[in-house]
Coordinates of C-alpha atoms in Angstrom, one line a residue:
X1230 CA -15.0 25.9 -140.1
X1231 CA -16.8 22.7 -139.2
X1232 CA -15.8 19.7 -141.1
X1233 CA -18.1 19.0 -144.0
X1234 CA -18.6 15.4 -142.8
X1235 CA -20.2 16.8 -139.7
X1236 CA -23.0 18.2 -141.9
X1237 CA -24.1 14.9 -143.2
X1238 CA -27.9 15.1 -143.5
X1239 CA -28.7 11.6 -142.4
X1240 CA -29.4 10.1 -145.8
X1241 CA -27.2 7.1 -145.5
X1242 CA -30.1 4.7 -145.7
X1243 CA -31.7 6.1 -148.8
X1244 CA -32.0 4.1 -152.0
X1245 CA -29.2 4.5 -154.4
X1246 CA -29.4 4.3 -158.2
X1247 CA -25.6 4.6 -158.3
X1248 CA -24.0 1.6 -156.5
X1249 CA -20.5 2.8 -157.4
X1250 CA -18.8 0.8 -154.7
X1251 CA -20.3 -2.5 -155.8
X1252 CA -18.8 -5.7 -154.5
X1253 CA -18.5 -6.9 -158.1
X1254 CA -15.7 -4.4 -158.8
X1255 CA -12.1 -5.7 -158.4
X1256 CA -10.7 -5.1 -154.9
X1257 CA -7.7 -3.1 -156.3
X1258 CA -10.1 -0.3 -157.4
X1259 CA -12.3 -0.2 -154.3
X1260 CA -10.3 2.2 -152.2
X1261 CA -10.3 4.9 -154.9
X1262 CA -13.9 4.3 -155.7
X1263 CA -14.9 4.6 -152.1
X1264 CA -12.9 7.8 -151.7
X1265 CA -14.8 9.2 -154.7
X1266 CA -18.1 8.0 -153.4
X1267 CA -17.6 9.5 -149.9
X1268 CA -16.5 12.8 -151.5
X1269 CA -19.6 12.9 -153.7
X1270 CA -22.0 11.9 -150.9
X1271 CA -20.6 14.5 -148.5
X1272 CA -21.0 17.2 -151.2
X1273 CA -24.5 15.9 -152.0
X1274 CA -25.5 16.0 -148.3
X1275 CA -24.2 19.6 -148.0
X1276 CA -26.3 20.7 -151.0
X1277 CA -29.4 19.0 -149.5
X1278 CA -28.9 20.0 -145.9
X1279 CA -32.3 21.0 -144.4
X1280 CA -31.2 24.0 -142.4
X1281 CA -27.8 25.3 -143.7
X1282 CA -28.2 28.7 -145.5
X1283 CA -27.4 28.7 -149.2
X1284 CA -24.3 30.9 -148.9
X1285 CA -22.8 28.5 -146.3
X1286 CA -23.6 25.5 -148.5
X1287 CA -21.7 27.2 -151.4
X1288 CA -18.8 28.0 -149.0
X1289 CA -18.5 24.4 -147.9
X1290 CA -18.6 23.2 -151.5
X1291 CA -15.9 25.7 -152.4
X1292 CA -13.8 24.4 -149.5
X1293 CA -14.1 20.8 -150.7
X1294 CA -13.0 21.9 -154.1
X1295 CA -10.0 23.9 -152.7
X1296 CA -8.8 21.0 -150.6
X1297 CA -9.3 18.5 -153.4
X1298 CA -6.9 20.7 -155.4
X1299 CA -4.4 20.7 -152.5
X1300 CA -5.3 24.0 -150.7
X1301 CA -5.7 22.7 -147.2
X1302 CA -6.1 19.5 -145.2
X1303 CA -9.2 20.1 -143.0
X1304 CA -11.8 18.1 -145.0
X1305 CA -11.2 14.4 -144.7
X1306 CA -13.2 13.4 -147.8
X1307 CA -11.4 15.9 -150.0
X1308 CA -7.9 14.9 -148.7
X1309 CA -8.6 11.2 -149.0
X1310 CA -9.8 11.5 -152.6
X1311 CA -6.9 13.8 -153.5
X1312 CA -4.4 11.3 -152.2
X1313 CA -6.1 8.3 -153.8
X1314 CA -6.2 10.1 -157.2
X1315 CA -2.5 11.1 -156.9
X1316 CA -1.6 7.5 -156.2
X1317 CA -3.1 6.5 -159.6
X1318 CA -2.0 9.6 -161.4
X1319 CA -5.6 10.6 -162.2
X1320 CA -6.9 14.2 -162.5
X1321 CA -9.8 15.4 -160.3
X1322 CA -12.0 16.5 -163.2
X1323 CA -14.9 14.1 -162.5
X1324 CA -15.0 15.2 -158.8
X1325 CA -14.9 18.8 -159.8
X1326 CA -17.8 18.2 -162.3
X1327 CA -20.1 16.9 -159.6
X1328 CA -19.4 19.9 -157.5
X1329 CA -20.9 22.0 -160.3
X1330 CA -24.1 20.0 -160.1
X1331 CA -24.3 20.4 -156.3
X1332 CA -23.9 24.2 -156.7
X1333 CA -26.8 24.0 -159.1
X1334 CA -28.8 22.2 -156.5
X1335 CA -28.3 25.1 -154.2
X1336 CA -29.0 27.9 -156.7
X1337 CA -31.4 26.3 -159.2
X1338 CA -34.8 25.0 -158.1
X1339 CA -36.6 24.7 -161.4
X1340 CA -35.9 23.4 -164.9
X1341 CA -37.5 24.7 -168.1
X1342 CA -37.2 21.8 -170.4
X1343 CA -35.6 18.4 -171.0
X1344 CA -32.4 19.8 -172.3
X1345 CA -31.9 21.7 -169.0
X1346 CA -32.4 18.5 -167.1
X1347 CA -29.8 16.7 -169.3
X1348 CA -27.4 19.6 -168.7
X1349 CA -27.8 19.0 -165.0
X1350 CA -27.2 15.3 -165.5
X1351 CA -24.0 16.2 -167.4
X1352 CA -22.6 17.3 -164.1
X1353 CA -24.6 15.3 -161.5
X1354 CA -24.5 11.8 -163.1
X1355 CA -22.3 11.4 -166.2
X1356 CA -19.1 12.1 -164.3
X1357 CA -19.8 9.1 -162.0
X1358 CA -19.8 6.8 -165.0
X1359 CA -16.8 8.5 -166.7
X1360 CA -14.9 8.2 -163.4
X1361 CA -15.6 4.5 -163.2
X1362 CA -14.5 4.0 -166.8
X1363 CA -11.3 5.9 -166.2
X1364 CA -10.5 4.0 -163.1
X1365 CA -10.6 0.8 -165.2
X1366 CA -8.6 2.2 -168.1
X1367 CA -11.5 2.0 -170.5
X1368 CA -11.7 4.0 -173.7
X1369 CA -13.5 7.3 -173.9
X1370 CA -15.4 5.8 -176.7
X1371 CA -17.5 4.2 -174.0
X1372 CA -18.6 7.5 -172.7
X1373 CA -21.6 8.0 -175.0
X1374 CA -23.4 4.9 -173.7
X1375 CA -22.2 5.6 -170.2
X1376 CA -23.6 9.1 -170.3
X1377 CA -27.0 7.8 -171.4
X1378 CA -27.1 5.2 -168.6
X1379 CA -26.0 7.6 -165.9
X1380 CA -28.5 10.3 -167.0
X1381 CA -31.2 7.7 -167.2
X1382 CA -30.4 6.6 -163.6
X1383 CA -30.5 10.2 -162.5
X1384 CA -33.8 10.9 -164.1
X1385 CA -35.3 7.7 -162.7
X1386 CA -34.3 9.1 -159.3
X1387 CA -35.9 12.5 -160.1
X1388 CA -39.2 10.8 -160.9
X1389 CA -39.0 8.4 -158.0
X1390 CA -38.5 11.2 -155.5
X1391 CA -40.3 14.1 -157.2
X1392 CA -42.8 14.5 -154.3
X1393 CA -40.1 14.3 -151.6
X1394 CA -37.8 16.8 -153.4
X1395 CA -40.6 19.3 -153.7
X1396 CA -41.8 19.0 -150.1
X1397 CA -38.5 18.9 -148.4
X1398 CA -36.3 21.0 -150.7
X1399 CA -38.7 23.0 -152.9
X1400 CA -36.7 21.5 -155.8
X1401 CA -38.4 20.3 -159.0
X1402 CA -36.5 18.5 -161.7
X1403 CA -39.7 17.9 -163.8
X1404 CA -39.4 20.3 -166.8
X1405 CA -41.8 23.2 -166.7
X1406 CA -42.8 22.7 -170.4
X1407 CA -43.7 19.1 -169.7
X1408 CA -45.9 20.1 -166.8
X1409 CA -47.6 22.8 -168.8
X1410 CA -48.2 20.5 -171.8
X1411 CA -50.3 18.3 -169.5
X1412 CA -51.9 21.0 -167.5
X1413 CA -50.1 19.9 -164.4
X1414 CA -48.7 22.3 -161.7
X1415 CA -45.7 22.2 -159.4
X1416 CA -48.0 22.4 -156.4
X1417 CA -49.6 19.1 -157.2
X1418 CA -46.3 17.4 -156.2
X1419 CA -47.2 18.2 -152.6
X1420 CA -50.3 15.9 -152.9
X1421 CA -50.6 12.3 -151.6
X1422 CA -51.7 11.1 -155.0
X1423 CA -51.1 12.5 -158.6
X1424 CA -54.1 14.0 -160.3
X1425 CA -54.6 12.7 -163.8
X1426 CA -52.7 15.6 -165.4
X1427 CA -49.6 15.1 -163.2
X1428 CA -49.7 11.3 -163.6
X1429 CA -49.8 11.7 -167.4
X1430 CA -46.8 14.0 -167.2
X1431 CA -44.8 11.7 -165.0
X1432 CA -45.5 8.7 -167.1
X1433 CA -44.6 10.5 -170.4
X1434 CA -41.3 11.6 -168.8
X1435 CA -40.7 7.9 -167.8
X1436 CA -41.3 6.8 -171.4
X1437 CA -38.9 9.5 -172.6
X1438 CA -36.3 8.3 -170.1
X1439 CA -36.8 4.7 -171.2
X1440 CA -35.8 5.8 -174.7
X1441 CA -32.7 7.4 -173.2
X1442 CA -31.8 4.2 -171.4
X1443 CA -32.1 2.3 -174.7
X1444 CA -29.1 4.3 -175.8
X1445 CA -27.0 2.8 -173.1
X1446 CA -27.8 -0.9 -173.8
X1447 CA -24.5 -1.5 -175.6
X1448 CA -22.3 -0.2 -172.7
X1449 CA -21.6 -3.5 -170.9
X1450 CA -20.5 -5.1 -174.1
X1451 CA -18.3 -2.1 -175.0
X1452 CA -16.4 -2.5 -171.7
X1453 CA -13.2 -4.6 -171.7
X1454 CA -13.0 -5.2 -167.9
X1455 CA -15.0 -8.3 -167.1
X1456 CA -16.1 -7.3 -163.6
X1457 CA -17.0 -3.7 -164.6
X1458 CA -19.0 -5.1 -167.6
X1459 CA -20.9 -7.4 -165.2
X1460 CA -21.5 -4.5 -162.8
X1461 CA -22.9 -2.3 -165.6
X1462 CA -25.2 -5.1 -166.8
X1463 CA -26.6 -5.3 -163.3
X1464 CA -27.1 -1.5 -163.1
X1465 CA -28.8 -1.5 -166.5
X1466 CA -31.2 -4.2 -165.3
X1467 CA -32.1 -2.2 -162.3
X1468 CA -32.6 0.9 -164.4
X1469 CA -34.8 -0.9 -166.9
X1470 CA -37.0 -2.3 -164.2
X1471 CA -37.4 1.0 -162.4
X1472 CA -38.3 2.9 -165.5
X1473 CA -40.9 0.2 -166.3
X1474 CA -42.5 0.7 -162.9
X1475 CA -42.5 4.5 -163.3
X1476 CA -44.5 4.1 -166.6
X1477 CA -47.4 2.4 -164.7
X1478 CA -47.1 3.6 -161.1
X1479 CA -47.7 6.9 -159.3
X1480 CA -44.6 7.9 -157.4
X1481 CA -46.6 10.3 -155.2
X1482 CA -48.8 7.4 -154.0
X1483 CA -46.7 4.3 -154.4
X1484 CA -43.1 3.2 -153.7
X1485 CA -41.2 3.0 -157.0
X1486 CA -38.0 1.3 -155.8
X1487 CA -36.8 -2.3 -156.0
X1488 CA -37.3 -4.5 -153.0
X1489 CA -34.7 -6.9 -151.8
X1490 CA -36.1 -9.8 -153.7
X1491 CA -36.2 -7.8 -156.9
X1492 CA -32.6 -6.6 -156.3
X1493 CA -31.5 -10.2 -156.1
X1494 CA -33.5 -11.3 -159.2
X1495 CA -32.3 -8.5 -161.4
X1496 CA -28.7 -8.7 -160.1
X1497 CA -28.6 -12.4 -161.0
X1498 CA -30.3 -11.7 -164.4
X1499 CA -27.8 -9.0 -165.2
X1500 CA -24.8 -11.0 -164.2
X1501 CA -25.8 -14.2 -165.9
X1502 CA -26.8 -12.4 -169.1
X1503 CA -23.5 -10.5 -169.4
X1504 CA -21.4 -13.5 -168.4
X1505 CA -23.1 -15.6 -171.0
X1506 CA -22.7 -12.9 -173.7
X1507 CA -19.0 -12.7 -172.9
X1508 CA -18.6 -16.5 -172.8
X1509 CA -19.9 -16.9 -176.4
X1510 CA -18.1 -13.8 -177.6
X1511 CA -21.2 -11.9 -178.8
X1512 CA -20.2 -8.4 -179.9
X1513 CA -21.8 -5.2 -178.9
X1514 CA -24.4 -3.9 -181.3
X1515 CA -22.9 -1.0 -183.3
X1516 CA -24.5 2.3 -182.4
X1517 CA -23.7 5.8 -183.6
X1518 CA -23.3 8.6 -181.1
X1519 CA -20.8 10.6 -179.2
X1520 CA -20.4 11.5 -175.5
X1521 CA -22.3 14.6 -174.2
X1522 CA -20.0 17.6 -173.9
X1523 CA -16.8 15.6 -173.4

């Protein structure tokens, strides 16, 4: 069978809401994080491949899982991650979880309600944050806020790319009940501009996602590792800015991503804000809640 890496679908230049290999992270963690990142991106590209039949996509994802678990050495990304995890004595659970999401991408093209979208995020996004926390030896008590941030990032991405996902993959993450409540239709995602009903639906979902991101606001302060705390503060700043744009822009007509200047500004704001908080020893705001489906 062809190596999975040869099936990469050419999305290397796309915008990422998950900068998991950030230069802020300590160098001792980067090799493992990059191995995880490359594994996830390869699986993602398989699931989104434009011409590969669904059964072959699932076969490749199964092969990645098998080799991650030690059953073969033909898929470089799986072997690299397996070895990197073994060196740190870490289990592959967070990589196995994302494979569940990519199988869903192959087999599930529509979502009925918000809870189904969050269930997808439980496997597509939350494992990324949990993996980063585990790499840094953080407590699982941080998972609740991390899950909210990662799900919020994922839903931002769903809203940003809703037109592209529909046109290129016939995949719609907008809940059917939200579309119906506004009188919007899936077919409207193929238009160059959102009709009023679709725009109202998209902006309501953005507002709901903003509330979800509010649940993650304590995460950077809950994290003990200085560099990871700074990184999370930057990611939170990105997410907050994007969701504010989504509340006022039409993603079918306008670009709803951060430009290089905005990335710089919000990176600096996030870093300075978190560094200042740590310098004066301000504590995280106490917030009830538990991680999703730990």
